[in-house]
C-alpha positions as protocol buffer text, in pm:
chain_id: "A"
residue {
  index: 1
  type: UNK
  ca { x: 183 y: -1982 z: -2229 }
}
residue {
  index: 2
  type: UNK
  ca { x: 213 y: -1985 z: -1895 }
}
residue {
  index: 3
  type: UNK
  ca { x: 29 y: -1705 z: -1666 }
}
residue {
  index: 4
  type: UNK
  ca { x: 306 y: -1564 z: -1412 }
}
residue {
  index: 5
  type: UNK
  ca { x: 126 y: -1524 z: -1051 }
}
residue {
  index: 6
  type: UNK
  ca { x: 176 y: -1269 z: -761 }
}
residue {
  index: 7
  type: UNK
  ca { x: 317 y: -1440 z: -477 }
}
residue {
  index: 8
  type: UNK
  ca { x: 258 y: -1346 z: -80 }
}
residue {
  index: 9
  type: UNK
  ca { x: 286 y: -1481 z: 231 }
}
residue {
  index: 10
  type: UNK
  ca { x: 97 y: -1391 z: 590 }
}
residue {
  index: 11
  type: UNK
  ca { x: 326 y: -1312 z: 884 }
}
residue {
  index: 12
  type: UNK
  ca { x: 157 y: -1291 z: 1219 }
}
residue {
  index: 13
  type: UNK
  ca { x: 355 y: -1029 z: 1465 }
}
residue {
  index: 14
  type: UNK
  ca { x: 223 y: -769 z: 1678 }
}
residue {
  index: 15
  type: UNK
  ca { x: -143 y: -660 z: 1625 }
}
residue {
  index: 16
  type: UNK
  ca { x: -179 y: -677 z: 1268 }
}
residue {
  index: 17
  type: UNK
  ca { x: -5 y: -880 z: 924 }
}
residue {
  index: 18
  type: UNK
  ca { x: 258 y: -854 z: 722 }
}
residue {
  index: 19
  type: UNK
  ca { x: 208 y: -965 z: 402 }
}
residue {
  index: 20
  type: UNK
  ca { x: 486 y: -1014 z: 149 }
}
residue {
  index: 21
  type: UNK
  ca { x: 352 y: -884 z: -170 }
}
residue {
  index: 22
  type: UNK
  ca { x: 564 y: -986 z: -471 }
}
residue {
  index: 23
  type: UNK
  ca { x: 477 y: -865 z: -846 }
}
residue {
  index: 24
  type: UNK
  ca { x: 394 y: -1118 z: -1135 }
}
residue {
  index: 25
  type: UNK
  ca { x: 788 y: -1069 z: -1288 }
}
residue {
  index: 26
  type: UNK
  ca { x: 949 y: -1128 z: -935 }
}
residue {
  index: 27
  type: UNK
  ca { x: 1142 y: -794 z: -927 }
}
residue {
  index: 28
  type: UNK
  ca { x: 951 y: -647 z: -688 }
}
residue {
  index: 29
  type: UNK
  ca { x: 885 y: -730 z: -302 }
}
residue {
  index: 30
  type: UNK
  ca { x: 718 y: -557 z: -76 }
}
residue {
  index: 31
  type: UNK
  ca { x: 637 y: -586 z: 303 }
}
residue {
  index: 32
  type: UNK
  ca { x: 244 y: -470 z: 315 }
}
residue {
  index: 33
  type: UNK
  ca { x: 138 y: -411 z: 683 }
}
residue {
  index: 34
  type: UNK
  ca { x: -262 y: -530 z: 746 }
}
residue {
  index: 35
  type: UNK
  ca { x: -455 y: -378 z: 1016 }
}
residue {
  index: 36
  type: UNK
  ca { x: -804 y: -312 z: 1120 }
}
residue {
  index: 37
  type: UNK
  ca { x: -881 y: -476 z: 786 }
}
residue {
  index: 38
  type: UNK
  ca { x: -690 y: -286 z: 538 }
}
residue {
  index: 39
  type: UNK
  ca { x: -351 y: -245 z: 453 }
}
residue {
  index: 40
  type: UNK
  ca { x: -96 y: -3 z: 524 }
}
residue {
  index: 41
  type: UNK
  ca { x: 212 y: 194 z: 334 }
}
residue {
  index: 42
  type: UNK
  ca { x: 452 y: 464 z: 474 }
}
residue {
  index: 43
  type: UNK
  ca { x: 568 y: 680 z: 152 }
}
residue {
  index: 44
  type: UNK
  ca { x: 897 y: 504 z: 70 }
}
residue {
  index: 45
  type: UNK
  ca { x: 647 y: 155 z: 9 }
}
residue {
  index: 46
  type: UNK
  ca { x: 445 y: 342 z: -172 }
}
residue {
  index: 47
  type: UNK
  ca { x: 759 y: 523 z: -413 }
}
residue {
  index: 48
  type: UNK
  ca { x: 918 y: 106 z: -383 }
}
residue {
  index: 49
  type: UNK
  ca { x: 550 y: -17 z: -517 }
}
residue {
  index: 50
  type: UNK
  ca { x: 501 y: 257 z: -809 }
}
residue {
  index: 51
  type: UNK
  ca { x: 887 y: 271 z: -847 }
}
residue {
  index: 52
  type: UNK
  ca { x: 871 y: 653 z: -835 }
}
residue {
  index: 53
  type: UNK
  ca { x: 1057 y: 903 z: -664 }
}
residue {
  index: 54
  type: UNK
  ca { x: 922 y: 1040 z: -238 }
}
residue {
  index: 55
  type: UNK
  ca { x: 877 y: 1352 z: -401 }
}
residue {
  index: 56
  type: UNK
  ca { x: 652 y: 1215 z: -680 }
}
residue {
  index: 57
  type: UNK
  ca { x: 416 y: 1021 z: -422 }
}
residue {
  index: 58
  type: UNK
  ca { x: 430 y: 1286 z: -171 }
}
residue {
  index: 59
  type: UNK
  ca { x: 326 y: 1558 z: -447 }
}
residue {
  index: 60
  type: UNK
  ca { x: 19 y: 1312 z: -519 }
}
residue {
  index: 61
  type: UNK
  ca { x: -26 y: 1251 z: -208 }
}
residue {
  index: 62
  type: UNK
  ca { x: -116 y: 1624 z: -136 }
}
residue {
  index: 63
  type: UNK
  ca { x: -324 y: 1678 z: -435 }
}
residue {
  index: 64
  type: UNK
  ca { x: -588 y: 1392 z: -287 }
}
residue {
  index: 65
  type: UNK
  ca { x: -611 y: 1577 z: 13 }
}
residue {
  index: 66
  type: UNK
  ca { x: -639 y: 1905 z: -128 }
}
residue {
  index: 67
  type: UNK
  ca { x: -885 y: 1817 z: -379 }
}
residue {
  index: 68
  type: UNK
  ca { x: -1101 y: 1644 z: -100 }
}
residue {
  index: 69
  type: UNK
  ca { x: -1032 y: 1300 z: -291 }
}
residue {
  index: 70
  type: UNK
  ca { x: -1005 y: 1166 z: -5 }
}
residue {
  index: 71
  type: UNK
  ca { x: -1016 y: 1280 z: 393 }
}
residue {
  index: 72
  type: UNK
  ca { x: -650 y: 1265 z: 516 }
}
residue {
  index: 73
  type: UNK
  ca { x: -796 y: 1196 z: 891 }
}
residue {
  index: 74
  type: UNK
  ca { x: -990 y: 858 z: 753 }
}
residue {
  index: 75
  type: UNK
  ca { x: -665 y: 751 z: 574 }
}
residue {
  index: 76
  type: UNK
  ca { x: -343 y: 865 z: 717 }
}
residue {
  index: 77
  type: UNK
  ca { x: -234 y: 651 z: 1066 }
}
residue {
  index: 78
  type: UNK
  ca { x: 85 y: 639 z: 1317 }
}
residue {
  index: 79
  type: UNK
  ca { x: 287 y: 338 z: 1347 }
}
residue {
  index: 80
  type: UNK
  ca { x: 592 y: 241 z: 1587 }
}
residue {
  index: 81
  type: UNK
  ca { x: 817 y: 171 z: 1414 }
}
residue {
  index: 82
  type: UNK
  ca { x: 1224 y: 35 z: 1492 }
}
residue {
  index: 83
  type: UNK
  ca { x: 1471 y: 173 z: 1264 }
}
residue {
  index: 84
  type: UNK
  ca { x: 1790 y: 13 z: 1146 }
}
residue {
  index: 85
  type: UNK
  ca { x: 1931 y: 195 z: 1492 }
}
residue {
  index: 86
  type: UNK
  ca { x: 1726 y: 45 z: 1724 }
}
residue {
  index: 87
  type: UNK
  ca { x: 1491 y: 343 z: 1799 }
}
residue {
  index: 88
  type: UNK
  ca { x: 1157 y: 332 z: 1786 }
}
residue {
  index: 89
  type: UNK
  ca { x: 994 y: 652 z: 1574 }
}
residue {
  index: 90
  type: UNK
  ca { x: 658 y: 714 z: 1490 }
}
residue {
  index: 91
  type: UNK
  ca { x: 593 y: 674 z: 1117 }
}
residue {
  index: 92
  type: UNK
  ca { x: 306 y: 805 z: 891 }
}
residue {
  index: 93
  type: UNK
  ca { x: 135 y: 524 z: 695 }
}
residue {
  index: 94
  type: UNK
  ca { x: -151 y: 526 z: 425 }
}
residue {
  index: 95
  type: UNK
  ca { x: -390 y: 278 z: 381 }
}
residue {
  index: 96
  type: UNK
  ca { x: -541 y: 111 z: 68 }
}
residue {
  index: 97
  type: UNK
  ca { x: -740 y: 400 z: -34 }
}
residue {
  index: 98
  type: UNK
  ca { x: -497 y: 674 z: -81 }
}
residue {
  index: 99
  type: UNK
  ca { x: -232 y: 397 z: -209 }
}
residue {
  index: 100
  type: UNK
  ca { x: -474 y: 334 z: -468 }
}
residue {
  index: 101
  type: UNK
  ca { x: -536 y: 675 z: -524 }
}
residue {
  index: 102
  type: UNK
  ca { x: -208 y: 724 z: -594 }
}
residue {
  index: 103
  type: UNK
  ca { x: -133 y: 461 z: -794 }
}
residue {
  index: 104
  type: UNK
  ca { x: -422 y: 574 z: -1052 }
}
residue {
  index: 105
  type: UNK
  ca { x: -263 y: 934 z: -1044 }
}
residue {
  index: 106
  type: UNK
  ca { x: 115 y: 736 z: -1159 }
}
residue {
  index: 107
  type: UNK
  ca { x: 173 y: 569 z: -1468 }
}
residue {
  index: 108
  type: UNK
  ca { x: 326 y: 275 z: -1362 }
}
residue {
  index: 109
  type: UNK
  ca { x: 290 y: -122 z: -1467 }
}
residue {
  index: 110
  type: UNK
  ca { x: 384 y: -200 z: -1108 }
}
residue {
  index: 111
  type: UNK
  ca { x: 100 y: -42 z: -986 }
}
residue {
  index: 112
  type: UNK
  ca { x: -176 y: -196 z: -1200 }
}
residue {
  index: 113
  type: UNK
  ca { x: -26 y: -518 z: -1122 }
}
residue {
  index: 114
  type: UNK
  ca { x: -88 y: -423 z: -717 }
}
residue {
  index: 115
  type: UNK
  ca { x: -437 y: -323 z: -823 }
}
residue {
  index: 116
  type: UNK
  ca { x: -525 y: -638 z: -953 }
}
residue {
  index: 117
  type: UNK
  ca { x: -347 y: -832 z: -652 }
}
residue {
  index: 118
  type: UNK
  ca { x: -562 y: -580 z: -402 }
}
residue {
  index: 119
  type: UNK
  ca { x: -885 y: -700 z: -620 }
}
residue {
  index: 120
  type: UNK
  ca { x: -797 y: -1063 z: -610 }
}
residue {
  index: 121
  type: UNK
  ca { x: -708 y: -1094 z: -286 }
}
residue {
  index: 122
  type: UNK
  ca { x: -1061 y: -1015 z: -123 }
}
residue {
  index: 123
  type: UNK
  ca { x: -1111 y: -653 z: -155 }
}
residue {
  index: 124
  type: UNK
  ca { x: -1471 y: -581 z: -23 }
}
residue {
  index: 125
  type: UNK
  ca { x: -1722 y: -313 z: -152 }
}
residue {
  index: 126
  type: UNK
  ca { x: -1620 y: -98 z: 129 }
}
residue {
  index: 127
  type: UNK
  ca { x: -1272 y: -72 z: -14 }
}
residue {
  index: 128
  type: UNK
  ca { x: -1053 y: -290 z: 273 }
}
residue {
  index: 129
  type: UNK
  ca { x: -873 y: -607 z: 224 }
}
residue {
  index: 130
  type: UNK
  ca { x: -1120 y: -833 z: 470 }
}
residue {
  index: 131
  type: UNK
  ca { x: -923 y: -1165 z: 348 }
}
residue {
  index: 132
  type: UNK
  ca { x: -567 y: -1241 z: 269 }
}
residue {
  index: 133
  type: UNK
  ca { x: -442 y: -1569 z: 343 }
}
């Protein structure tokens, strides 16, 4: 039997990465944004990834900052972003510590799978992705 792999590729644009993260099955894909050595999520990525509703993430979300899980200054960034209408907004994104907080809060296959990918993929003791290629 055949082991099924998760797929990505590295897309150079801007400042940072994009790399396509795509689970073992092939029904999910996901855009994940790499910068200053981690990775990044707004909250609809992170409801695509653990295929759970805003609310559901956002909810989890605000229990690891309230229970002091995690500091929401260290792990919560800004990003320009262009919408389907040409603007520009500013967008919140999370990076690979609350996304992984998250996804051990959800019951979801999905989200082991991106576990495993994060740990493959070169995640270093200090909990950033330092080498995707």
């Amino acid at each position: 039997m055949k082991k099924k792999e998760t797929k990505h590729e590295t897309l150079q644009g801007g400042k940072g990465k994009v790399v396509i993260y795509q689970s073992p099955g092939g029904e999910g894909r996901l855009e994940v944004r790499l910068e200053e050595e981690t990775l990044w999520l707004n909250l609809n990525q992170i409801a695509a990834l653990f295929e759970r509703d805003k609310s559901v993430i956002s909810r989890h979300l605000r229990n690891v900052f309230r229970e002091e899980e995690l500091e929401r200054e260290s792990v919560v960034a800004f990003f320009a972003t262009t919408a389907a209408d040409g603007k520009t907004y500013k967008v919140e994104y999370f990076n690979l510590d609350a996304v992984l907080s998250v996804g051990y809060r959800v019951n979801s296959k999905r989200g082991t799978q991106f576990r495993i990918w994060t740990n493959i993929r070169g995640r270093t003791s200090k909990y950033q992705l330092s080498r995707i290629e």
